[in-house]
Coordinates of C-alpha atoms in Angstrom, one line a residue:
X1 CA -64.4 120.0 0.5
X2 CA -64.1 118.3 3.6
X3 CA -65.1 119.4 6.8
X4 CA -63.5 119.6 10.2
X5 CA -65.4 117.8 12.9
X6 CA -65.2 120.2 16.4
X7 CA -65.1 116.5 17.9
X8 CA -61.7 115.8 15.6
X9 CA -60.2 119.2 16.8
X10 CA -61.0 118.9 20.3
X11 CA -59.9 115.0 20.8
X12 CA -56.7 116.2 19.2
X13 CA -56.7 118.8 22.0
X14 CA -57.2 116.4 24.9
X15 CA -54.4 113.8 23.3
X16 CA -51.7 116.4 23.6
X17 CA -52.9 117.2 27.3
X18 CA -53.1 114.1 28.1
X19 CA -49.3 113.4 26.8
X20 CA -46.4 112.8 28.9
X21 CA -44.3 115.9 29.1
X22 CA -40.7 115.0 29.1
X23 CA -38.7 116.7 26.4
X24 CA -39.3 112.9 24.6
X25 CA -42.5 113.1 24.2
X26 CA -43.2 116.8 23.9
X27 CA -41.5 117.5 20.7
X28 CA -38.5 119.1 23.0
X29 CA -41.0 121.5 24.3
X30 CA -39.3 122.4 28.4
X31 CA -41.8 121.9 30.9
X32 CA -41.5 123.8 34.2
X33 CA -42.1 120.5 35.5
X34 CA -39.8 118.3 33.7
X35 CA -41.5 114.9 35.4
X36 CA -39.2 112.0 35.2
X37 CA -40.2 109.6 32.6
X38 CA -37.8 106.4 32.4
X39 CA -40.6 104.3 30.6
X40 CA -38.9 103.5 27.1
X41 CA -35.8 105.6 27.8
X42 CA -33.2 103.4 26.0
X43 CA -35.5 102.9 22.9
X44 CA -36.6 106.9 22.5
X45 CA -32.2 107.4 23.0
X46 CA -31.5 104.7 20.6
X47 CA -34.3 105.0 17.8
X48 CA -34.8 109.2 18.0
X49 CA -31.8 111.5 16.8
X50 CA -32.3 115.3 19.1
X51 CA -32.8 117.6 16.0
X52 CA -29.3 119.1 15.5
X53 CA -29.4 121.4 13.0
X54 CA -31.3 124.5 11.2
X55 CA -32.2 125.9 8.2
X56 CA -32.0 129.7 6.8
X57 CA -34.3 129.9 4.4
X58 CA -35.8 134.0 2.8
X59 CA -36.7 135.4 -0.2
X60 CA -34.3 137.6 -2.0
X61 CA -35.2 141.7 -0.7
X62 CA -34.8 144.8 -3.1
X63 CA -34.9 147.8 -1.0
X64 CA -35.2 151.4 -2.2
X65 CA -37.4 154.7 -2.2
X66 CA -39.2 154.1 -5.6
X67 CA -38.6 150.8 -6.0
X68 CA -41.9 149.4 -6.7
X69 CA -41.4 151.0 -10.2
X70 CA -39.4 148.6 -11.4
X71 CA -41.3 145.6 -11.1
X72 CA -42.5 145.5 -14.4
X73 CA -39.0 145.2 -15.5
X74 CA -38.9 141.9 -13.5
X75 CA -41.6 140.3 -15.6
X76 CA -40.8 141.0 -18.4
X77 CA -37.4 140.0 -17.5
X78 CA -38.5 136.4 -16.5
X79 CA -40.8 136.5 -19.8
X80 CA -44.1 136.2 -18.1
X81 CA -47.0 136.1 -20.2
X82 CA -49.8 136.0 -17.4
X83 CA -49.4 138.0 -14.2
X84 CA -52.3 137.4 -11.2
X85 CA -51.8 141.0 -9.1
X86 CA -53.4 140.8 -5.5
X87 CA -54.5 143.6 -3.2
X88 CA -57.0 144.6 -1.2
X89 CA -60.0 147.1 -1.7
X90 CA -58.4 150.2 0.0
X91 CA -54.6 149.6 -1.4
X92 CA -56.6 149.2 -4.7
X93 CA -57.3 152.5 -5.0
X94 CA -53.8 153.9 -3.5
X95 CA -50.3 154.5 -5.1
X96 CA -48.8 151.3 -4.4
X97 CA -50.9 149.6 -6.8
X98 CA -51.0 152.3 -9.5
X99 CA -47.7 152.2 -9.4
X100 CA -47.3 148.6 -10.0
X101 CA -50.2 148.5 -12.9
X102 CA -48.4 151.4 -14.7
X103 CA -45.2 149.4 -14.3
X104 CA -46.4 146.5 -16.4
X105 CA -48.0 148.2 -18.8
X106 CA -45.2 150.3 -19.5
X107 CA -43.1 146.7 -20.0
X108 CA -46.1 145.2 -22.2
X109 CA -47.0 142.6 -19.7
X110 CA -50.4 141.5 -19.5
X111 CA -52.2 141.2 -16.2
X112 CA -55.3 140.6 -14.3
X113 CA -56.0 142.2 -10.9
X114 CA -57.8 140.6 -8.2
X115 CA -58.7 143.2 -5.8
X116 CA -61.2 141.3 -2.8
X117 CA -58.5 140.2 -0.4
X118 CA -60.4 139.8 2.8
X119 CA -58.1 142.4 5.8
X120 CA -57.4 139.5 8.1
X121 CA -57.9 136.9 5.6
X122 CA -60.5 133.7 6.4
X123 CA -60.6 130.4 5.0
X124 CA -63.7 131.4 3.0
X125 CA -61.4 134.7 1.4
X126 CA -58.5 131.9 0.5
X127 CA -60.9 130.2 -1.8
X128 CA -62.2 132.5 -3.6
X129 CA -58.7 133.7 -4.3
X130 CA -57.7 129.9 -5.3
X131 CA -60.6 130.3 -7.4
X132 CA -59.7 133.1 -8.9
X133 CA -56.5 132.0 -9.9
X134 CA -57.4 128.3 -11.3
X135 CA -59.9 130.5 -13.6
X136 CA -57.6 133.0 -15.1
X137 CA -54.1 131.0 -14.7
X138 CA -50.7 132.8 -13.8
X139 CA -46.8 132.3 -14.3
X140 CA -45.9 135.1 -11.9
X141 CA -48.0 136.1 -8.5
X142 CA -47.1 140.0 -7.5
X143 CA -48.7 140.5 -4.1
X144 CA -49.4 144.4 -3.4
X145 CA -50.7 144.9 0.0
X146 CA -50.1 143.9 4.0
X147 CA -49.7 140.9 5.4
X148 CA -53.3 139.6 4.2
X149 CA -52.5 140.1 0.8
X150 CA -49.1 138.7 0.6
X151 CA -50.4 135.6 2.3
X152 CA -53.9 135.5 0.4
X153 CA -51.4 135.4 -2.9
X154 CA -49.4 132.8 -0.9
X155 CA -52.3 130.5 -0.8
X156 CA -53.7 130.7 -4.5
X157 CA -50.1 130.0 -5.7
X158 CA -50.0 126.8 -3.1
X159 CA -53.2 125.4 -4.8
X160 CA -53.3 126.5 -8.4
X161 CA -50.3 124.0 -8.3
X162 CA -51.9 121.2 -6.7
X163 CA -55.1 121.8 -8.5
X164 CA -56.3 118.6 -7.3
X165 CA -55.5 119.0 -2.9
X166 CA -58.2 119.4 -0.8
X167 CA -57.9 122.7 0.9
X168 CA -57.4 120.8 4.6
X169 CA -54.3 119.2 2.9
X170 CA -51.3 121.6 3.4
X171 CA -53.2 123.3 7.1
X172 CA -50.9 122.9 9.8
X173 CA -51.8 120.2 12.1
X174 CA -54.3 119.2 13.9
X175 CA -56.7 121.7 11.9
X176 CA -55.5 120.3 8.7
X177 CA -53.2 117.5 7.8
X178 CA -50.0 119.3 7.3
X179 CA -48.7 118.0 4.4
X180 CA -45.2 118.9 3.1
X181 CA -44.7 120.7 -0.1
X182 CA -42.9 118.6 -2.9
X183 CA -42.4 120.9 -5.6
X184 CA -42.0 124.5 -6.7
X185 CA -44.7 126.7 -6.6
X186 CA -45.0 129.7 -9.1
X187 CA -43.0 132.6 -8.9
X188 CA -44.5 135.7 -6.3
X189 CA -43.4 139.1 -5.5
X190 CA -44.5 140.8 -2.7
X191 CA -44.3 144.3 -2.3
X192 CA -45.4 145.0 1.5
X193 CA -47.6 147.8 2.1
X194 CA -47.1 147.6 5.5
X195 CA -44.6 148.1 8.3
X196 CA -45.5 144.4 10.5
X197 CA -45.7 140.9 9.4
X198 CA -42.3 140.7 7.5
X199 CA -44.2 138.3 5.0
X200 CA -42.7 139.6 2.1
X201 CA -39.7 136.6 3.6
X202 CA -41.6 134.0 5.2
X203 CA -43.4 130.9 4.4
X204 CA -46.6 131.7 6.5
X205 CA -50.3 132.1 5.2
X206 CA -52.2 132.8 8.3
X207 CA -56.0 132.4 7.8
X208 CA -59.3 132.6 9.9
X209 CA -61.1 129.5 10.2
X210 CA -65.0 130.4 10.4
X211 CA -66.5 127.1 11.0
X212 CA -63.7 126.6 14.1
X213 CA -63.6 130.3 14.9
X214 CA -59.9 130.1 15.0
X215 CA -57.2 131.5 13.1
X216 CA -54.4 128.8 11.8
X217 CA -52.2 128.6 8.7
X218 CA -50.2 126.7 6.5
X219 CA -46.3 127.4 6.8
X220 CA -44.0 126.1 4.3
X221 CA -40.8 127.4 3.4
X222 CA -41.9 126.9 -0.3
X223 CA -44.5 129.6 -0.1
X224 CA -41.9 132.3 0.4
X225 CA -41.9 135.3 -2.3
X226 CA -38.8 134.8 -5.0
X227 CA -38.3 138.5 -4.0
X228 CA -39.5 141.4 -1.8
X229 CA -40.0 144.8 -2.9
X230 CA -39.5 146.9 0.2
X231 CA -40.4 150.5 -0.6
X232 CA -40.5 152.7 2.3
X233 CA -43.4 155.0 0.1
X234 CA -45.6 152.5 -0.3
X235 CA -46.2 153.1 3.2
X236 CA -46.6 156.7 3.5
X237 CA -50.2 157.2 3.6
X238 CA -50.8 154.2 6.0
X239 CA -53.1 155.7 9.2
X240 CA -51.5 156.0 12.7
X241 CA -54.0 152.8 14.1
X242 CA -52.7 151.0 11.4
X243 CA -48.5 151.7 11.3
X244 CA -49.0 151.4 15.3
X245 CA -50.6 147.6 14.7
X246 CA -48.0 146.8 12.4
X247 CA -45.6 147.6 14.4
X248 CA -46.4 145.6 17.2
X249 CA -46.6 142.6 14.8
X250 CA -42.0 143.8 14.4
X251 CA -42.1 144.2 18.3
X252 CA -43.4 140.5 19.4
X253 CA -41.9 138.8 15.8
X254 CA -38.5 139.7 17.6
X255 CA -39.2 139.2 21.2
X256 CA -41.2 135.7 20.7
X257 CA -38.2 134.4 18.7
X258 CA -35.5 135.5 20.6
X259 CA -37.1 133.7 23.6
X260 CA -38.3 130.9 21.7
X261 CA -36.8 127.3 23.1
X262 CA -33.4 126.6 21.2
X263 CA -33.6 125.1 17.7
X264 CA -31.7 121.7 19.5
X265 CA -33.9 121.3 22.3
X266 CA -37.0 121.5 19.7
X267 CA -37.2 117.8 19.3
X268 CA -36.4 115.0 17.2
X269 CA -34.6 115.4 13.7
X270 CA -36.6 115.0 10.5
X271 CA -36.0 111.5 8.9
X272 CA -36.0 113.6 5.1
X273 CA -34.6 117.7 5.6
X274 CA -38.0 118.4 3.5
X275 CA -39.7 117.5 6.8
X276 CA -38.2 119.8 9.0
X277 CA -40.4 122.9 9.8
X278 CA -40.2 126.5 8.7
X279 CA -40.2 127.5 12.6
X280 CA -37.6 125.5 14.2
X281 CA -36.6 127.8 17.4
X282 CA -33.9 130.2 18.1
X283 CA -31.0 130.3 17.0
X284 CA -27.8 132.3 16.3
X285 CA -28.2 134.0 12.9
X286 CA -32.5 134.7 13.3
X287 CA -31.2 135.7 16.9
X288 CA -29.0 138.7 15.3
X289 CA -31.8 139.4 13.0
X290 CA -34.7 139.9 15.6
X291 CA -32.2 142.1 17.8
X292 CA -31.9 144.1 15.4
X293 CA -35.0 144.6 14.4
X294 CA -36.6 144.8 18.3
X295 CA -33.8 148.0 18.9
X296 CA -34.9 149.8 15.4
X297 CA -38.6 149.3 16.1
X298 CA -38.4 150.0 20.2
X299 CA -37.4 153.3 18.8
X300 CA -39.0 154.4 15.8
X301 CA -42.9 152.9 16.7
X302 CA -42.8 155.6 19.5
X303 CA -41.7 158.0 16.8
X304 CA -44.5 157.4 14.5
X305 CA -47.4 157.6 17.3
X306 CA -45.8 160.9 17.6
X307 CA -46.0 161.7 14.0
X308 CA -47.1 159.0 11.6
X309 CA -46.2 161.3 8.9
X310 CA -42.1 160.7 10.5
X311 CA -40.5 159.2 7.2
X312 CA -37.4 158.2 8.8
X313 CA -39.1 156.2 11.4
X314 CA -41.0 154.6 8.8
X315 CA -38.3 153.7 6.5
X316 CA -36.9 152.2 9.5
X317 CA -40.2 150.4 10.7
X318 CA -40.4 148.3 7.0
X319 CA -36.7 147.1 7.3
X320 CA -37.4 146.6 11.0
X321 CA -40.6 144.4 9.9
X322 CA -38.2 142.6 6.8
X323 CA -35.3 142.1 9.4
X324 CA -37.7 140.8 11.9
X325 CA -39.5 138.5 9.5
X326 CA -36.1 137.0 8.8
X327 CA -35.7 136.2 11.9
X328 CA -39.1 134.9 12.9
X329 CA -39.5 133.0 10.0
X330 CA -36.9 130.8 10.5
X331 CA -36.8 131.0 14.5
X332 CA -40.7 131.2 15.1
X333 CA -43.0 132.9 17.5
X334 CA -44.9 131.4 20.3
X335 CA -47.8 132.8 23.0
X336 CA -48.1 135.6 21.9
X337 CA -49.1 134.7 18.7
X338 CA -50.8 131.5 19.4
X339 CA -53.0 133.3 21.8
X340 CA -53.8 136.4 19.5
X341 CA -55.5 133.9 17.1
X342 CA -58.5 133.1 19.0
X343 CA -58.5 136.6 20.6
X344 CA -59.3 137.7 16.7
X345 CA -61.4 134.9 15.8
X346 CA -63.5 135.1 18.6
X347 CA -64.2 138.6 18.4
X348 CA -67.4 139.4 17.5
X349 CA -68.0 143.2 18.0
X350 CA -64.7 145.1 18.1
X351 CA -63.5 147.1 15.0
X352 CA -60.1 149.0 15.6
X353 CA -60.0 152.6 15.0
X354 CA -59.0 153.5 11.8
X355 CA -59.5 150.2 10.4
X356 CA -61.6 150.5 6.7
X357 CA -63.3 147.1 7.7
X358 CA -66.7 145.6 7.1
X359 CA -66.4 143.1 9.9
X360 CA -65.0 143.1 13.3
X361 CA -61.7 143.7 13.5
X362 CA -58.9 143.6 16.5
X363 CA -55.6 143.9 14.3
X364 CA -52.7 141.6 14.3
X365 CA -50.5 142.8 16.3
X366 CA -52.9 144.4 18.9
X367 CA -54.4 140.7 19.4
X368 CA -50.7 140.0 19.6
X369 CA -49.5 142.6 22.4
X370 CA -52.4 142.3 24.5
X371 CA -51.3 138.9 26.6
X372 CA -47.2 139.9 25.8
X373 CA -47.0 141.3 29.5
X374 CA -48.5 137.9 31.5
X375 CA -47.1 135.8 28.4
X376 CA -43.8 136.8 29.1
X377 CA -43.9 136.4 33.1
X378 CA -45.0 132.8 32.2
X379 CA -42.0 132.3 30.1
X380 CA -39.0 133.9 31.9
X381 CA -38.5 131.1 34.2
X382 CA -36.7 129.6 31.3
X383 CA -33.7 131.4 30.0
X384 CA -34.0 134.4 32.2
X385 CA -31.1 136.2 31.0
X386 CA -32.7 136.5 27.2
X387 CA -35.9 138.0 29.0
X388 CA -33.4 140.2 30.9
X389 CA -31.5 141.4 27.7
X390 CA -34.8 142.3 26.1
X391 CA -35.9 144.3 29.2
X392 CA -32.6 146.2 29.1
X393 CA -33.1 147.2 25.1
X394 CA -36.3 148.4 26.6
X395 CA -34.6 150.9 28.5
X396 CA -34.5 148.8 32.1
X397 CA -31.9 149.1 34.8
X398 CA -31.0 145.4 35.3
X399 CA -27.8 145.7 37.1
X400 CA -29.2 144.2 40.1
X401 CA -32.4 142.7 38.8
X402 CA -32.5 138.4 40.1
X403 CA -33.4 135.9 37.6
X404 CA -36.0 135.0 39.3
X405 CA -37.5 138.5 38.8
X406 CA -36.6 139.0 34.7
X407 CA -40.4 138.4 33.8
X408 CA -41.8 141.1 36.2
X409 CA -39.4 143.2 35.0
X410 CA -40.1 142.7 31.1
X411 CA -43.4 142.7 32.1
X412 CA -43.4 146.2 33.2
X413 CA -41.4 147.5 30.4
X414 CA -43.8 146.3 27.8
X415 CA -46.9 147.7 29.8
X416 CA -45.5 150.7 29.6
X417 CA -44.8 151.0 26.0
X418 CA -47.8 149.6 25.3
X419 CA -50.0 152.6 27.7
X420 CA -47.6 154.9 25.5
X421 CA -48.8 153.7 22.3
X422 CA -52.3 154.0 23.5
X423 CA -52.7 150.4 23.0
X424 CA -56.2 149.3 24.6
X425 CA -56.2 148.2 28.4
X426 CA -56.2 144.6 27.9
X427 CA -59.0 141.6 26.2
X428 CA -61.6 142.8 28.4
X429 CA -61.5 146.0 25.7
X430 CA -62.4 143.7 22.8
X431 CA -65.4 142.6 24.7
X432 CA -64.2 139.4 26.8
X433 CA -65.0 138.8 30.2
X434 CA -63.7 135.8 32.6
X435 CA -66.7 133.6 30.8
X436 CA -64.5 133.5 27.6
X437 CA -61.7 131.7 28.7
X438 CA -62.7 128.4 28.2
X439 CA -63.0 129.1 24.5
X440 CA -60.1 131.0 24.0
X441 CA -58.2 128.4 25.8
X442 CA -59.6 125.8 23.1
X443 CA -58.8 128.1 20.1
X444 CA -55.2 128.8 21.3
X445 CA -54.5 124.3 22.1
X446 CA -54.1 123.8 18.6
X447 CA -51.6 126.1 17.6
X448 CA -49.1 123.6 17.7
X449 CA -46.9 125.2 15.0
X450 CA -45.9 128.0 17.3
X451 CA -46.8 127.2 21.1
X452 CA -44.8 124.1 20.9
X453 CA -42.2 126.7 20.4
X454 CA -42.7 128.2 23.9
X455 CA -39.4 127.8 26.3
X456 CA -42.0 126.7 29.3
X457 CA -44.9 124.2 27.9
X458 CA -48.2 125.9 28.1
X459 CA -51.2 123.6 29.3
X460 CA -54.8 124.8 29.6
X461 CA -54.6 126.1 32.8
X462 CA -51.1 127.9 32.4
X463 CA -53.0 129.7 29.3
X464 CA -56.6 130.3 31.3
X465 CA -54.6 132.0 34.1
X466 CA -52.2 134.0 31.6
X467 CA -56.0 135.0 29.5
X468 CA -57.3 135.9 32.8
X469 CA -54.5 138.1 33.6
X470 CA -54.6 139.7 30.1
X471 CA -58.5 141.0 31.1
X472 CA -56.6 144.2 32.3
X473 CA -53.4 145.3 32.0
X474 CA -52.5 148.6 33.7

């Protein structure tokens, strides 16, 4: 296993700050300086093709109250002989699972359950899966849980192919040396437990890092599930802290790619289409998609802080979360989400409320939310009017709101939701002061895979100043 060097990380870090910042150089990231770079001009228009094109790519999705039943049916439909079932400790012990164990047995299809995925999922909690799955062997993968399991299962698929990759091979870069994937993986169902990450569709395995302290991923559009098994009852007995979480995970999976920069202003084109990335930047169908889902879950998250027992908010929180992982997972996040994954990695101290956890804990989407306000004042002063139209789902009067004003005015709207939700009063709650900066600065610079996908280009200061800001917000 080989290790990763802070010294690699970190002179990775300084290359990319170091980098000219014209849309050439950047990957087609905007800077809100846009410098003038003539140097090579001719050769960068002559030997570089702008990227001009996108690609949809989601798992099929079987909706239904009680449809988890029927997965049994679909092994033994596909004749498999040797079923791998993942969940987690808690979800273990729940109707979800049950349901799914009873299911194939009742087919005659033999199974083994692994049961220790790790809630927010670490390097460390990957292997073991992997291991788990080289031992016992598998033709079908059937992922019963959140977002951890779903991408825990993602990962042992990924490697119990390539039995012979080095773990760092397939991490997105700089981390790891992001490596495409060259053939299919095994089959995998995921049957979402959760309202939030929309995983059950995409071809993200996000993962802590413990020796960097950082959480990264591999993303993939080969890791997708074959199907998703969106059952609004597997949810039902989710706590509040938890379906509010989730939820924010929907809210900023639709806002983050909605204002993410344009698939064509990305960067250059792939030379081989099996080179172009699973996050590639807006664009019109995951736009319609993350609409959607940002008007279904504006209104029914408020529903279920109400009453998290509200089973029509919740069936319309885990097509929200499908629809917005749709979206996302071809569009891609950005800040929010590149930010969030030091804020949990770093943390130290913090367990959420209502979180069954055995280590310090700041869910998902709370790590998420927590910089959205500052995040998105940083990013209106490109496209405006998207920032605008989001503000106005919100429930904003923007008749006579300037452009130049669109991020103050998101910025409020999401501050407000958030105090509704009861969502903690900003980073400084978790335990960080202003002497953490520097290192959550350092842990968000190498999320390339999503802050590249920021309309304005983010540098260290523009990310200490938008940290410092998240300290407190209301």
């Amino acid at each position: 296993m080989n290790r990763v060097p802070k010294s690699r990380v970190f002179s990775l870090m300084n290359l990319t700050q170091g980098a000219c910042t014209c849309p050439a150089h950047m990957g087609g990231v905007i800077s809100r300086h846009l410098p003038s770079c003539n140097s090579g001009k001719k050769k960068f228009a002559s030997a570089i093709q702008s990227e001009y094109a996108f690609e949809m790519a989601s798992s099929n999705i079987r909706y239904g109250e009680g449809v988890t039943k029927e997965v049994g049916m679909d092994a033994k439909n596909m004749k498999a002989k040797n079923v791998v079932v993942f969940t987690d400790p808690n979800i273990a012990k729940l109707h979800p699972l049950k349901t799914v164990t009873q299911s194939l047995r009742d087919n005659n299809v033999n199974f083994a359950v692994y049961d220790r995925v790790r809630v927010e999922p670490s390097d460390i909690s990957f292997k073991d899966a992997i291991d788990f799955t080289r031992k016992n062997g598998a033709d079908l993968f059937i992922a019963v849980g959140g977002g951890s399991t779903i991408d825990t299962a993602k990962a042992a698929n990924l490697y119990y192919n390539y039995p012979q990759a080095d773990f760092l091979d397939f991490v997105n870069a700089p981390v790891g040396k992001g490596k495409p994937i060259d053939k299919s993986l095994t089959p995998l169902i995921a049957i979402p437990t959760t309202a939030g990450t929309g995983s059950e569709t995409t071809g993200a395995a996000i993962f802590d890092f413990k020796e960097l302290k950082m959480k990264t991923g591999i993303a993939n559009r080969a890791l997708k599930p074959m199907l998703g098994i969106v059952d609004p009852l597997n949810i039902r007995t989710a706590p509040k802290q938890v379906q509010i979480a989730s939820g924010l995970d929907v809210l900023f999976h639709s806002i983050e790619s909605y204002t993410a920069i344009p698939y064509n202003m990305r960067g250059p084109a792939p030379a081989n289409p099996l080179e172009r990335p699973a996050y590639q930047g807006s664009n019109p169908i995951s736009d319609v998609w993350s609409l959607k889902a940002l008007r279904m879950t504006i209104k029914a998250l408020p529903a279920i802080c109400r009453d998290p027992t509200d089973r029509v908010a919740q069936s319309q929180m885990i097509l929200a979360a499908t629809y917005a992982g749709i979206g996302f997972g071809n569009a891609g996040v950005h800040l929010c989400h590149g930010m969030s994954y030091p804020i949990s990695g770093l943390n130290t101290s913090y367990i959420h409320p209502q979180y069954n956890a055995d280590h310090p804990i700041v869910p998902h989407g709370v790590s998420v939310a927590i910089t959205a306000p500052s995040v998105f004042t940083f990013t209106s002063a490109m496209f405006p009017e998207r920032h605008l139209e989001v503000a106005e789902i919100f429930g904003a009067d923007v008749t006579n709101v300037r452009l130049a004003d669109a991020g103050l005015v998101l910025s409020e709207q999401i501050k407000k939701f958030l105090m509704d939700l009861g969502i903690p009063n900003g980073i400084s709650a978790f335990g960080y002061s202003y002497s953490d900066i520097p290192a959550l600065v350092e842990g968000t610079l190498p999320q390339h895979r999503v802050t590249k996908l920021s309309p304005v280009q983010a540098g260290a200061e523009d990310l200490a100043k938008i940290f410092e800001n998240s300290l407190k917000m209301y």
